PDB file of C-alpha atoms in Angstrom:
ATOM      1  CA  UNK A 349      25.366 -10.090  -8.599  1.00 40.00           C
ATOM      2  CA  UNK A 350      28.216 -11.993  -9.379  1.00 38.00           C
ATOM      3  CA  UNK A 351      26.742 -14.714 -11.247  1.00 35.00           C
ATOM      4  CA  UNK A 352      29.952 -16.894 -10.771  1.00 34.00           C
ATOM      5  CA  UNK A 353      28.530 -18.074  -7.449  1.00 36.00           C
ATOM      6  CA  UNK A 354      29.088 -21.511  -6.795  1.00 35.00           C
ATOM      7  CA  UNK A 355      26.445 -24.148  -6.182  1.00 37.00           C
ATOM      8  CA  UNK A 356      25.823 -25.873  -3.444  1.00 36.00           C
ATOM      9  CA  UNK A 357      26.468 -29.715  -4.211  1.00 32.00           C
ATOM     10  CA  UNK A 358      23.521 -31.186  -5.681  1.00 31.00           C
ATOM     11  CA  UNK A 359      23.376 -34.087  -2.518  1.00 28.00           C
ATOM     12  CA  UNK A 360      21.985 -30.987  -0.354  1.00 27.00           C
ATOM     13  CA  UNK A 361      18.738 -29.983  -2.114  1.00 30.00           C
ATOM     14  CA  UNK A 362      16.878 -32.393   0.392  1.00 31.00           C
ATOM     15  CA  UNK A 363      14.726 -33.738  -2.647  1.00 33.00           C
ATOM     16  CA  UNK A 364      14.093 -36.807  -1.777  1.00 33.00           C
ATOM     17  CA  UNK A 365      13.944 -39.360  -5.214  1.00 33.00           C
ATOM     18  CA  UNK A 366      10.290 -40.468  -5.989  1.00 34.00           C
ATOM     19  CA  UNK A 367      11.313 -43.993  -5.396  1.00 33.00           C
ATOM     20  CA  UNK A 368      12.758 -43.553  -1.379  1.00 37.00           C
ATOM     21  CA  UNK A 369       9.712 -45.286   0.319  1.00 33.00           C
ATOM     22  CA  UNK A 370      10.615 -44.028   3.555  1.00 40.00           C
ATOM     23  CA  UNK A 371      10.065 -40.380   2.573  1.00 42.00           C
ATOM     24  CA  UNK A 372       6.766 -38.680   3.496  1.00 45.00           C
ATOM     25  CA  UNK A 373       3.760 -38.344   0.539  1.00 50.00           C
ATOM     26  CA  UNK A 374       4.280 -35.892  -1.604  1.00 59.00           C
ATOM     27  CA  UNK A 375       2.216 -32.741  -1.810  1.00 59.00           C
ATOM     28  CA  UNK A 376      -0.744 -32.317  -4.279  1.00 57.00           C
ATOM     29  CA  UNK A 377       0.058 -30.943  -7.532  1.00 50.00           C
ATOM     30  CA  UNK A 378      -1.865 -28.340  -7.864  1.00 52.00           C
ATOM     31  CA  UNK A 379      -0.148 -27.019 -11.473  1.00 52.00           C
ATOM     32  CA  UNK A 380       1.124 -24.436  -9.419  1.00 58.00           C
ATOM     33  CA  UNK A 381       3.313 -25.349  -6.607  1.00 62.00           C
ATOM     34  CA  UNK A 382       6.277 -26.656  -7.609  1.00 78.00           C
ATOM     35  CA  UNK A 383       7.592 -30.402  -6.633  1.00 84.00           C
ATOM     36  CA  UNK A 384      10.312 -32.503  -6.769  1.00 87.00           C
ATOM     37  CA  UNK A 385      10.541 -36.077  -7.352  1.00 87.00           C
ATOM     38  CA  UNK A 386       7.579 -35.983 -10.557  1.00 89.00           C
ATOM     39  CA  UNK A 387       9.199 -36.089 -14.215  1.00 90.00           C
ATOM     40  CA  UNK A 388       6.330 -34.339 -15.342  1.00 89.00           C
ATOM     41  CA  UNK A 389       7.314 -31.293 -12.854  1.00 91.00           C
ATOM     42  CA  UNK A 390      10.755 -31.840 -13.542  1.00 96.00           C
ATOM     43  CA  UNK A 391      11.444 -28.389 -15.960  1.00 96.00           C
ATOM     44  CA  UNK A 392       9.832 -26.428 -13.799  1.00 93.00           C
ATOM     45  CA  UNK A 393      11.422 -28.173 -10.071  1.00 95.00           C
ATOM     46  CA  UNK A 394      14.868 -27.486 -12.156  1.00 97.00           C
ATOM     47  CA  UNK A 395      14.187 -23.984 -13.366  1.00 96.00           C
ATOM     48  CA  UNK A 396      13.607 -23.162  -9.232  1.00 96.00           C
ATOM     49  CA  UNK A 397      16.311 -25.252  -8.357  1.00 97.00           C
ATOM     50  CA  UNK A 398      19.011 -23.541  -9.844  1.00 97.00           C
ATOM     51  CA  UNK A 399      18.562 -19.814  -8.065  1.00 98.00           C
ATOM     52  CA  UNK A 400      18.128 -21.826  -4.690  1.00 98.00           C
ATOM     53  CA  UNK A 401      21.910 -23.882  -5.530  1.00 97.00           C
ATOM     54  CA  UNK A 402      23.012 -20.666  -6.840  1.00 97.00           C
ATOM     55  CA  UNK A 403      22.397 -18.269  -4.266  1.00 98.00           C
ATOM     56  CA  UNK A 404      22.739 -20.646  -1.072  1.00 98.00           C
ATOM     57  CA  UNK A 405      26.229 -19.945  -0.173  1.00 98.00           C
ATOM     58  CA  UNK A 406      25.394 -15.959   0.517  1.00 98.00           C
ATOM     59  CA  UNK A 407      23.601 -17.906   3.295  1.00 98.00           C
ATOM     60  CA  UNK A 408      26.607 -19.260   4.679  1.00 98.00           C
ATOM     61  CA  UNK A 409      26.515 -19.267   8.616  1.00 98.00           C
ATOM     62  CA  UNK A 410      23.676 -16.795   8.578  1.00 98.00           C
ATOM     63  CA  UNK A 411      19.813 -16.850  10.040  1.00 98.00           C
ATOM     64  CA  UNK A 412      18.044 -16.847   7.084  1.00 98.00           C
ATOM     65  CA  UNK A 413      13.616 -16.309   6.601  1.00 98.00           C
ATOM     66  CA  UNK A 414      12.574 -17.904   3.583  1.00 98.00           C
ATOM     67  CA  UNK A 415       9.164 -16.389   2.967  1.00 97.00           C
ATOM     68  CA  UNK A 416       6.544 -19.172   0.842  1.00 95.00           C
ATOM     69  CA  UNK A 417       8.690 -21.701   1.110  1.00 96.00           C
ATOM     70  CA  UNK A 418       6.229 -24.124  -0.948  1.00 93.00           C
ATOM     71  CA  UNK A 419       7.141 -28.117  -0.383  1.00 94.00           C
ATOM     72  CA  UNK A 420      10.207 -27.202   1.323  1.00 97.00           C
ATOM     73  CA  UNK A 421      13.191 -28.712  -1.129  1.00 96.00           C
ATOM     74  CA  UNK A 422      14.720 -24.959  -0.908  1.00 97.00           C
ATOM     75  CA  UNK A 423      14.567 -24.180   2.332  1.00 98.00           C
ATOM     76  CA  UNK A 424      16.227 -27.587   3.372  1.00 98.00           C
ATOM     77  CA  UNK A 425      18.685 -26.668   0.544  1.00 98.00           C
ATOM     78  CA  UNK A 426      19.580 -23.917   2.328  1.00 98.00           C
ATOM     79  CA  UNK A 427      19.563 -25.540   6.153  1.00 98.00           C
ATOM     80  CA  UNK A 428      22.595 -27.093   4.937  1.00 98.00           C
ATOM     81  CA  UNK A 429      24.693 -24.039   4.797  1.00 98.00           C
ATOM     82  CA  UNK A 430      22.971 -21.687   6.837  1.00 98.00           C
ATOM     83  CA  UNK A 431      23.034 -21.417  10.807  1.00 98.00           C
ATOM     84  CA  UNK A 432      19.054 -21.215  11.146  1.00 98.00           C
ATOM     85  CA  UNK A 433      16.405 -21.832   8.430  1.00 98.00           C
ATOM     86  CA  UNK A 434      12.735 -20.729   9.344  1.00 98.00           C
ATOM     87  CA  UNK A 435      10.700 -21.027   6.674  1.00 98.00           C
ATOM     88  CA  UNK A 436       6.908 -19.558   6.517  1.00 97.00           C
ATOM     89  CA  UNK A 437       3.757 -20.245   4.339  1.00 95.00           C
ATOM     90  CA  UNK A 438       0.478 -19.353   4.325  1.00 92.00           C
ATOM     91  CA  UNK A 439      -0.980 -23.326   3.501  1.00 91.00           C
ATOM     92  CA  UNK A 440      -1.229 -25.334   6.674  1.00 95.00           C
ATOM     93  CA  UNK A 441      -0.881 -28.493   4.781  1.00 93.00           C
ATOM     94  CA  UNK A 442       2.161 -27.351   3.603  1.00 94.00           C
ATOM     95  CA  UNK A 443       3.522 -26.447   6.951  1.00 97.00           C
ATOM     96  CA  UNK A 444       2.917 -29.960   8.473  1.00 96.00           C
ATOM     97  CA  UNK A 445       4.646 -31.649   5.189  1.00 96.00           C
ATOM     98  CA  UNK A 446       7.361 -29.196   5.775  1.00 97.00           C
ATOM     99  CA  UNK A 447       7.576 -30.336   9.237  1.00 97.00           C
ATOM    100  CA  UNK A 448       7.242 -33.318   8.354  1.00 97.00           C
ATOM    101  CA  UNK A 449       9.930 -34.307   5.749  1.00 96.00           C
ATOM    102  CA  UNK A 450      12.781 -31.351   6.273  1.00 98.00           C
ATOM    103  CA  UNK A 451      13.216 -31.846  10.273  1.00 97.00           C
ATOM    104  CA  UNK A 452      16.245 -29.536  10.252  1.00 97.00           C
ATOM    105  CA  UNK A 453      14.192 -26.515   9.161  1.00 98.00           C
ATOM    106  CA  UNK A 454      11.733 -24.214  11.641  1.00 98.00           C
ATOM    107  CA  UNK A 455       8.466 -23.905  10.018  1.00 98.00           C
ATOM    108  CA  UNK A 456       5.792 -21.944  10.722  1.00 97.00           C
ATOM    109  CA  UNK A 457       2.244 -21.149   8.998  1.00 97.00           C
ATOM    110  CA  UNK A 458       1.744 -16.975   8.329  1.00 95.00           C
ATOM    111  CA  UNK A 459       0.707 -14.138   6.367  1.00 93.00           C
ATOM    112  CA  UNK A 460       3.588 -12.660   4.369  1.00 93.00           C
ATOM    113  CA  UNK A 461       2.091  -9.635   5.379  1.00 93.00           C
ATOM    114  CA  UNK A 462       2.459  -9.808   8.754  1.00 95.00           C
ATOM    115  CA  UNK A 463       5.714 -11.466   9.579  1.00 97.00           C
ATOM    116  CA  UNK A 464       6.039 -13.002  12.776  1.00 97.00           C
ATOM    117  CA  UNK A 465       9.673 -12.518  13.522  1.00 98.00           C
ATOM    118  CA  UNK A 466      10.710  -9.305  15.343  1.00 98.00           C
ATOM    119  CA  UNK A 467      12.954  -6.113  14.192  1.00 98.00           C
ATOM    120  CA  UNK A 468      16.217  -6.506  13.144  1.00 98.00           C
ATOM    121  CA  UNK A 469      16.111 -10.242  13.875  1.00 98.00           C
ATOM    122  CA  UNK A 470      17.276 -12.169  10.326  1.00 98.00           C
ATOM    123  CA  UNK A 471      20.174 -11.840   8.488  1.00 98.00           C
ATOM    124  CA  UNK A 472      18.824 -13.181   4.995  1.00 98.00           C
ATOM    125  CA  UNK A 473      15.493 -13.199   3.386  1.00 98.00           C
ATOM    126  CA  UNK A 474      14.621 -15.635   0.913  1.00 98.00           C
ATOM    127  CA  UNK A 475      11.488 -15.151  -1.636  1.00 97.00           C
ATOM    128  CA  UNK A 476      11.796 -17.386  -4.633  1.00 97.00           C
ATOM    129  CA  UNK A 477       9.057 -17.406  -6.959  1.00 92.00           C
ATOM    130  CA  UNK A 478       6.264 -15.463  -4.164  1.00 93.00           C
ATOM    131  CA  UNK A 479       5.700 -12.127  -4.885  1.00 94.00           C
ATOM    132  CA  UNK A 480       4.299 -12.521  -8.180  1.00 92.00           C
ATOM    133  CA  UNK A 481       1.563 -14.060  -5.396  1.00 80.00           C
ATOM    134  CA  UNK A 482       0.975 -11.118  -3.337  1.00 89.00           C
ATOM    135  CA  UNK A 483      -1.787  -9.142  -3.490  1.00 87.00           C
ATOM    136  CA  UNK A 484       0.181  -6.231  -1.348  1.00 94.00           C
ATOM    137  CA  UNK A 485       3.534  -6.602  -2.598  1.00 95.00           C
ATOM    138  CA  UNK A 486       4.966  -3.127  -0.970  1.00 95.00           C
ATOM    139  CA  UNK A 487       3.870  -4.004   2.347  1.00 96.00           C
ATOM    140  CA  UNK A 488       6.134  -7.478   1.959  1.00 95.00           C
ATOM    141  CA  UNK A 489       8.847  -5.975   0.929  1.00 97.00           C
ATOM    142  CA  UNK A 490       8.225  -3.452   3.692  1.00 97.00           C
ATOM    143  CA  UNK A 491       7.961  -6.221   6.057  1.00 97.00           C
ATOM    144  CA  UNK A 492      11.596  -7.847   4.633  1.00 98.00           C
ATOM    145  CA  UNK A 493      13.401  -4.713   5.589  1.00 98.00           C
ATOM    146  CA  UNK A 494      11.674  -4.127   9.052  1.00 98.00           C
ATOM    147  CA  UNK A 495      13.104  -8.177  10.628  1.00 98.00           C
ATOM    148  CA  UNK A 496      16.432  -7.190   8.542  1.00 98.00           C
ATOM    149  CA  UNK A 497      19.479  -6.144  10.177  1.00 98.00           C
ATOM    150  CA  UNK A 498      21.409  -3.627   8.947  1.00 97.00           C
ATOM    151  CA  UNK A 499      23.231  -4.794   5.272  1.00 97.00           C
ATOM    152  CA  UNK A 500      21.068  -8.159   5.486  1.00 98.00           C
ATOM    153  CA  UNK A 501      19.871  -9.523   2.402  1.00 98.00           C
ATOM    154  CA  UNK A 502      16.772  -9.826   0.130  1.00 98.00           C
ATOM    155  CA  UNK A 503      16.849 -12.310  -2.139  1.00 98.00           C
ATOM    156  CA  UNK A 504      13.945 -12.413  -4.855  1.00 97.00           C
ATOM    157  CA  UNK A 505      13.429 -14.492  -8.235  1.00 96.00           C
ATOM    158  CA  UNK A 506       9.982 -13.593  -9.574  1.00 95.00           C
ATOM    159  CA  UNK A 507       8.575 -14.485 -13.634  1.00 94.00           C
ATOM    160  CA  UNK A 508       9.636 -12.126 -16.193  1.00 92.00           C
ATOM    161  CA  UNK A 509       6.514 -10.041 -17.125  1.00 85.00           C
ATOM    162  CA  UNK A 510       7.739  -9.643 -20.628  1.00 82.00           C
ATOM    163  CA  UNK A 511       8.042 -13.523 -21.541  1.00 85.00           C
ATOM    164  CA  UNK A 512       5.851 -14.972 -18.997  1.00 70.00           C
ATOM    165  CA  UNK A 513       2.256 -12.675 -19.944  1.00 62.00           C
ATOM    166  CA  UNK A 514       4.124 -11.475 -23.473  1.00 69.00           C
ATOM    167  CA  UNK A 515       1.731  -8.222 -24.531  1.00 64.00           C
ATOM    168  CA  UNK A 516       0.041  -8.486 -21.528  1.00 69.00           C
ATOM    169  CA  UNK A 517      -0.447  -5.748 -18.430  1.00 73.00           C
ATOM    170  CA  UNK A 518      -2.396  -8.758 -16.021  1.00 72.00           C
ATOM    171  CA  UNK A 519      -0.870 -12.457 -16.069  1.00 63.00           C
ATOM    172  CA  UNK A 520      -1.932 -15.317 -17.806  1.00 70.00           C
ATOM    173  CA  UNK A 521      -1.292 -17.668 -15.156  1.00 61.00           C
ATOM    174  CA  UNK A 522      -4.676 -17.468 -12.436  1.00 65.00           C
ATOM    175  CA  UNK A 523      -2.471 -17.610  -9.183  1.00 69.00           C
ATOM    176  CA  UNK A 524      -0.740 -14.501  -9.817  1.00 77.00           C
ATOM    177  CA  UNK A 525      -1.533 -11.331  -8.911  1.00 70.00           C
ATOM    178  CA  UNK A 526       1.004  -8.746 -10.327  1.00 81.00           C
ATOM    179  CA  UNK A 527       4.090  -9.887 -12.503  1.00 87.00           C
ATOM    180  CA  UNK A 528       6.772  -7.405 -12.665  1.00 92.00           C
ATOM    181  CA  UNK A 529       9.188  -6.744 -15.469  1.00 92.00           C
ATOM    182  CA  UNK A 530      13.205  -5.683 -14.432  1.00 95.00           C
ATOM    183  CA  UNK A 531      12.814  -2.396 -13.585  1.00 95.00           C
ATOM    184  CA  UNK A 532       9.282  -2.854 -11.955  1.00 95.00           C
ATOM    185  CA  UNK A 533      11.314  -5.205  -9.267  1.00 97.00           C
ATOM    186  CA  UNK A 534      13.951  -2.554  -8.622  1.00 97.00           C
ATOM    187  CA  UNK A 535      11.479   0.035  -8.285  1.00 97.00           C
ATOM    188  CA  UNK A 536       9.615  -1.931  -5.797  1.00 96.00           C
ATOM    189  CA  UNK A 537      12.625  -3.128  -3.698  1.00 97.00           C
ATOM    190  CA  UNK A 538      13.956   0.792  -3.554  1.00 97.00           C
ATOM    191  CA  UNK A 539      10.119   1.864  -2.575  1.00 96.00           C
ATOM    192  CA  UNK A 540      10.723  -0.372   0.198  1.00 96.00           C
ATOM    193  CA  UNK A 541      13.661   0.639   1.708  1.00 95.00           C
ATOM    194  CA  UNK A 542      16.466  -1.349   0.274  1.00 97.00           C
ATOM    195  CA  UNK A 543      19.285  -0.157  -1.314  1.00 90.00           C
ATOM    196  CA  UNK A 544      19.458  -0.320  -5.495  1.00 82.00           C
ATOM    197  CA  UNK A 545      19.521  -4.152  -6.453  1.00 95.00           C
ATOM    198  CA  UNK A 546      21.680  -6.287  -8.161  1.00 96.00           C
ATOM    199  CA  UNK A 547      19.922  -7.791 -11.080  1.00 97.00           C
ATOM    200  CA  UNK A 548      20.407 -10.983 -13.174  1.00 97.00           C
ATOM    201  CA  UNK A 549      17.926 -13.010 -15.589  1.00 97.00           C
ATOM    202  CA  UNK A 550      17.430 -16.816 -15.939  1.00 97.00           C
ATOM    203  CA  UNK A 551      18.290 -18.056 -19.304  1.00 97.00           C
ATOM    204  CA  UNK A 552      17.802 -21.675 -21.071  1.00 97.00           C
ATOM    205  CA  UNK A 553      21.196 -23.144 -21.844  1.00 97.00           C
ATOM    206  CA  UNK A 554      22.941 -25.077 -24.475  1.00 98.00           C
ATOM    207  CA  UNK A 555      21.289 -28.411 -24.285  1.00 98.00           C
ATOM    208  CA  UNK A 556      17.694 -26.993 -23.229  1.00 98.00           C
ATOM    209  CA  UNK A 557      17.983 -23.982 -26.335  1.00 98.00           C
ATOM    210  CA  UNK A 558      18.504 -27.476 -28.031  1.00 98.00           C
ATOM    211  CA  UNK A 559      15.202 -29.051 -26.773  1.00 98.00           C
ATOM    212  CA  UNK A 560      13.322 -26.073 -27.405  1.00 97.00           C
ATOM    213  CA  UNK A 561      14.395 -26.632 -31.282  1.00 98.00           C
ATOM    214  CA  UNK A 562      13.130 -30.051 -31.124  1.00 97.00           C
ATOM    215  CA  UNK A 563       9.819 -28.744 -29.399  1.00 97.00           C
ATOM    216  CA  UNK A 564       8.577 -26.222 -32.345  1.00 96.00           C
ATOM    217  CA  UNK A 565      10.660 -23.568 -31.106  1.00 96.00           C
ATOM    218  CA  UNK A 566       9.568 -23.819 -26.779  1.00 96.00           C
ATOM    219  CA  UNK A 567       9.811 -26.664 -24.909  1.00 97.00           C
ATOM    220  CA  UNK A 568       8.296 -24.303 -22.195  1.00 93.00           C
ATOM    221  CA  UNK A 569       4.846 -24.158 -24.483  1.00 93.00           C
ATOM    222  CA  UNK A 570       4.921 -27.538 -25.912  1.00 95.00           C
ATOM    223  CA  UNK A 571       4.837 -28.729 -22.183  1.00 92.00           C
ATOM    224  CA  UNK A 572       1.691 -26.102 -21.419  1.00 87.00           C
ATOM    225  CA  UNK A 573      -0.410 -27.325 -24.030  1.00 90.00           C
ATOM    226  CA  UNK A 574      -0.050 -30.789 -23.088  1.00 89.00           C
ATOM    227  CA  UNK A 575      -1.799 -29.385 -20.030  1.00 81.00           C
ATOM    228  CA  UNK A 576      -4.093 -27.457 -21.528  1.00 80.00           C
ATOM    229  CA  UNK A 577      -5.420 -30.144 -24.119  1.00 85.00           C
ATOM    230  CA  UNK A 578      -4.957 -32.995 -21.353  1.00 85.00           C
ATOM    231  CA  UNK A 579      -3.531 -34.737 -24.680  1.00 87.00           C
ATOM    232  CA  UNK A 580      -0.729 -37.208 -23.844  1.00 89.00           C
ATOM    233  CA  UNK A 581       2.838 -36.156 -24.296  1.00 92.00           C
ATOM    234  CA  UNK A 582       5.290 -37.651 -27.108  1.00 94.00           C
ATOM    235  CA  UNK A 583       7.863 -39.257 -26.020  1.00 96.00           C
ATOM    236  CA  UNK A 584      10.671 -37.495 -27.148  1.00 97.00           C
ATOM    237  CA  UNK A 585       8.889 -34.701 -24.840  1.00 97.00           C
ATOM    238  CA  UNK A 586       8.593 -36.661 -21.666  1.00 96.00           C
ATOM    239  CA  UNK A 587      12.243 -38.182 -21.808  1.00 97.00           C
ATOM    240  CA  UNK A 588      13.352 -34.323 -22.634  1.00 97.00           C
ATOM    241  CA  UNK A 589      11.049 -32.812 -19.479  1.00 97.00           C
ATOM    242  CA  UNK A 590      12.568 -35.434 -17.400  1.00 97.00           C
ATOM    243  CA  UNK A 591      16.110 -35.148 -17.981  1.00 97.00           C
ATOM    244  CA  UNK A 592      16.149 -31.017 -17.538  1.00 98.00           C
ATOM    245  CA  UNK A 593      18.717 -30.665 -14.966  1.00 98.00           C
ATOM    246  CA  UNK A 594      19.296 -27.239 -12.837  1.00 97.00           C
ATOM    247  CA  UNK A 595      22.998 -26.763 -14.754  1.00 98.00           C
ATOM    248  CA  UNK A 596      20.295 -26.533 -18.202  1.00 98.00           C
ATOM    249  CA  UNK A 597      19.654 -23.432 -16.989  1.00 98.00           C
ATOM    250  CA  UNK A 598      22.559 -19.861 -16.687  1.00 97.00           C
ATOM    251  CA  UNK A 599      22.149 -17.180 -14.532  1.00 96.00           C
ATOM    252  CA  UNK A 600      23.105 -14.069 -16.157  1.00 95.00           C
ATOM    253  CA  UNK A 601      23.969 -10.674 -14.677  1.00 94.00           C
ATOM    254  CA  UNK A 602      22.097  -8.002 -15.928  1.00 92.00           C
ATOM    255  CA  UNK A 603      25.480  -5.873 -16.178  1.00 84.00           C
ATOM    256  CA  UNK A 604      27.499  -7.894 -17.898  1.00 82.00           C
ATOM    257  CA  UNK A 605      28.795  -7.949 -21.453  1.00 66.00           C
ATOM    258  CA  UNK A 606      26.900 -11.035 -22.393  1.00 77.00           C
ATOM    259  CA  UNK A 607      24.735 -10.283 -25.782  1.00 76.00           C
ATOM    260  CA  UNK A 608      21.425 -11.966 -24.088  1.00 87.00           C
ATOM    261  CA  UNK A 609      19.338  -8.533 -22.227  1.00 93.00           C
ATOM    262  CA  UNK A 610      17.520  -9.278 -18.659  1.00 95.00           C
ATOM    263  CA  UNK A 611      13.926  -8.451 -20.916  1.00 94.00           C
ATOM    264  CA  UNK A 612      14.434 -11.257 -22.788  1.00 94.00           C
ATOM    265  CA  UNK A 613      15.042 -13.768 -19.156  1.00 96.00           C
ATOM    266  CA  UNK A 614      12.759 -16.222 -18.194  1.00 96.00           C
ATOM    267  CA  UNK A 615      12.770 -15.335 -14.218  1.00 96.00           C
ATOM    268  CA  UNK A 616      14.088 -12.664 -12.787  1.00 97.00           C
ATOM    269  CA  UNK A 617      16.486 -12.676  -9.981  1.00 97.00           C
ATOM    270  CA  UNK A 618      17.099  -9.541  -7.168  1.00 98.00           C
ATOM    271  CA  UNK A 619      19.730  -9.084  -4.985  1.00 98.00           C
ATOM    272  CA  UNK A 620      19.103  -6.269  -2.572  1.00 98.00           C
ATOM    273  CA  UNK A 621      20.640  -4.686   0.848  1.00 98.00           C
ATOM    274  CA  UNK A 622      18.709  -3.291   4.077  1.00 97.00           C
ATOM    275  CA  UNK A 623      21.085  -0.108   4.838  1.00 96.00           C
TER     276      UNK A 623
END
């Protein structure tokens, strides 16, 4: 993947700011689904945000699925260069909020599992931060390639085994099922049908490589055990969390020169073709 790509203007992402009091309520937080519009979610929102700005424009004039599109900010990111947006999710509150607050995208409530589009029907399919999810993860994927056309698109960003459950074979985090390292991704988008991906890793930039100095070495686990303790946050912490923006974050090709390896990302991000 060429990880050049421009981004879609920042005025697209549909996220609405937390003080527009014509804008529907926000989801829950649920410490899992991601939101924007909350400065305490803000590193995390950003750290999505960037694969969504990133990737949009392969979705240029196309029909694209987004499969668990969460609170929606994505899938409106995309409406705005696509043709046709449908976006499913499991959650019925979700669906209606979707409905709700991104008019301009088709939403629907399903089992990734069962995909309710027919063969050959979508040119793109979108699945940011999902599989890791899934308790049946080849029959997804198996699912993405069936309502493909021929040389459509997967697109996939999932956690990083290695650095999100370090030393671990089952995640830390409760609402995941399976995390998969690199080549565990690859080897589960060939097994489904797709031809070999194109793989690049989500790294911290300049600035937030800064803020994890100033954060005992992570701002990533100085945020978590905030959460865990419930104890409140400094405030060097909160104004850091808050300002994070998506261009903190570089997207870096697995196959490039660059000295950082895709083990040592923070997400990882597929690219991969129905033939």
């Amino acid at each position: 993947m060429n990880a050049s790509v421009p981004d879609v203007p920042p005025h697209r992402s549909g996220a609405a700011p937390a003080s527009d009091a014509t804008a529907p309520a926000a989801l829950t937080l649920t410490g899992e689904r991601t939101i924007p519009g909350l400065d305490i979610e803000n590193y995390w929102f950003r750290r999505h945000q960037v694969v969504y700005r990133r990737l949009a424009p392969l979705c240029a004039g196309r029909e694209v699925l987004e499969a668990g599109c969460g609170e929606g900010y994505g899938a409106d990111l995309i409406a705005g260069v696509a043709r046709r947006v449908v976006a499913l999710d499991y959650d019925e509150a979700t669906v209606a909020h979707v409905r709700d607050r991104y008019p301009r995208v088709e939403v629907m409530q399903a089992n990734l599992a069962r995909l309710p589009l027919p063969d050959a029907s979508i040119d793109v399919v979108v699945n940011f931060q999902v599989i890791e999810h899934l308790w049946d993860q080849g029959r997804f994927v198996a699912e993405c390639a069936r309502v493909l056309r021929p040389s459509g698109l997967l697109m996939m960003s999932t956690p990083n085994r290695i650095t999100f459950s370090p030393g671990r074979d089952t995640p830390v985090n409760p609402f995941h099922t399976r995390e998969l390292d690199a080549a565990e991704l690859a080897d589960l988008l060939v097994a489904g049908g797709f031809a070999g991906p194109e793989l690049s890793g989500v790294f911290h930039g300049p600035r937030l490589r800064e803020m994890d100095a100033r954060h005992g070495g992570s701002i990533i686990d100085a945020q978590i055990a905030r959460a865990v303790t419930e104890a409140p946050w400094p405030p060097q912490l909160a104004a850091d969390v808050a300002a994070v923006s998506a261009d903190d974050f570089e997207l870096i090709a697995a196959d490039t020169c660059d000295s950082r390896h895709i083990d040592d990302s923070l997400d990882l991000v597929a690219i991969a073709v129905r033939p």
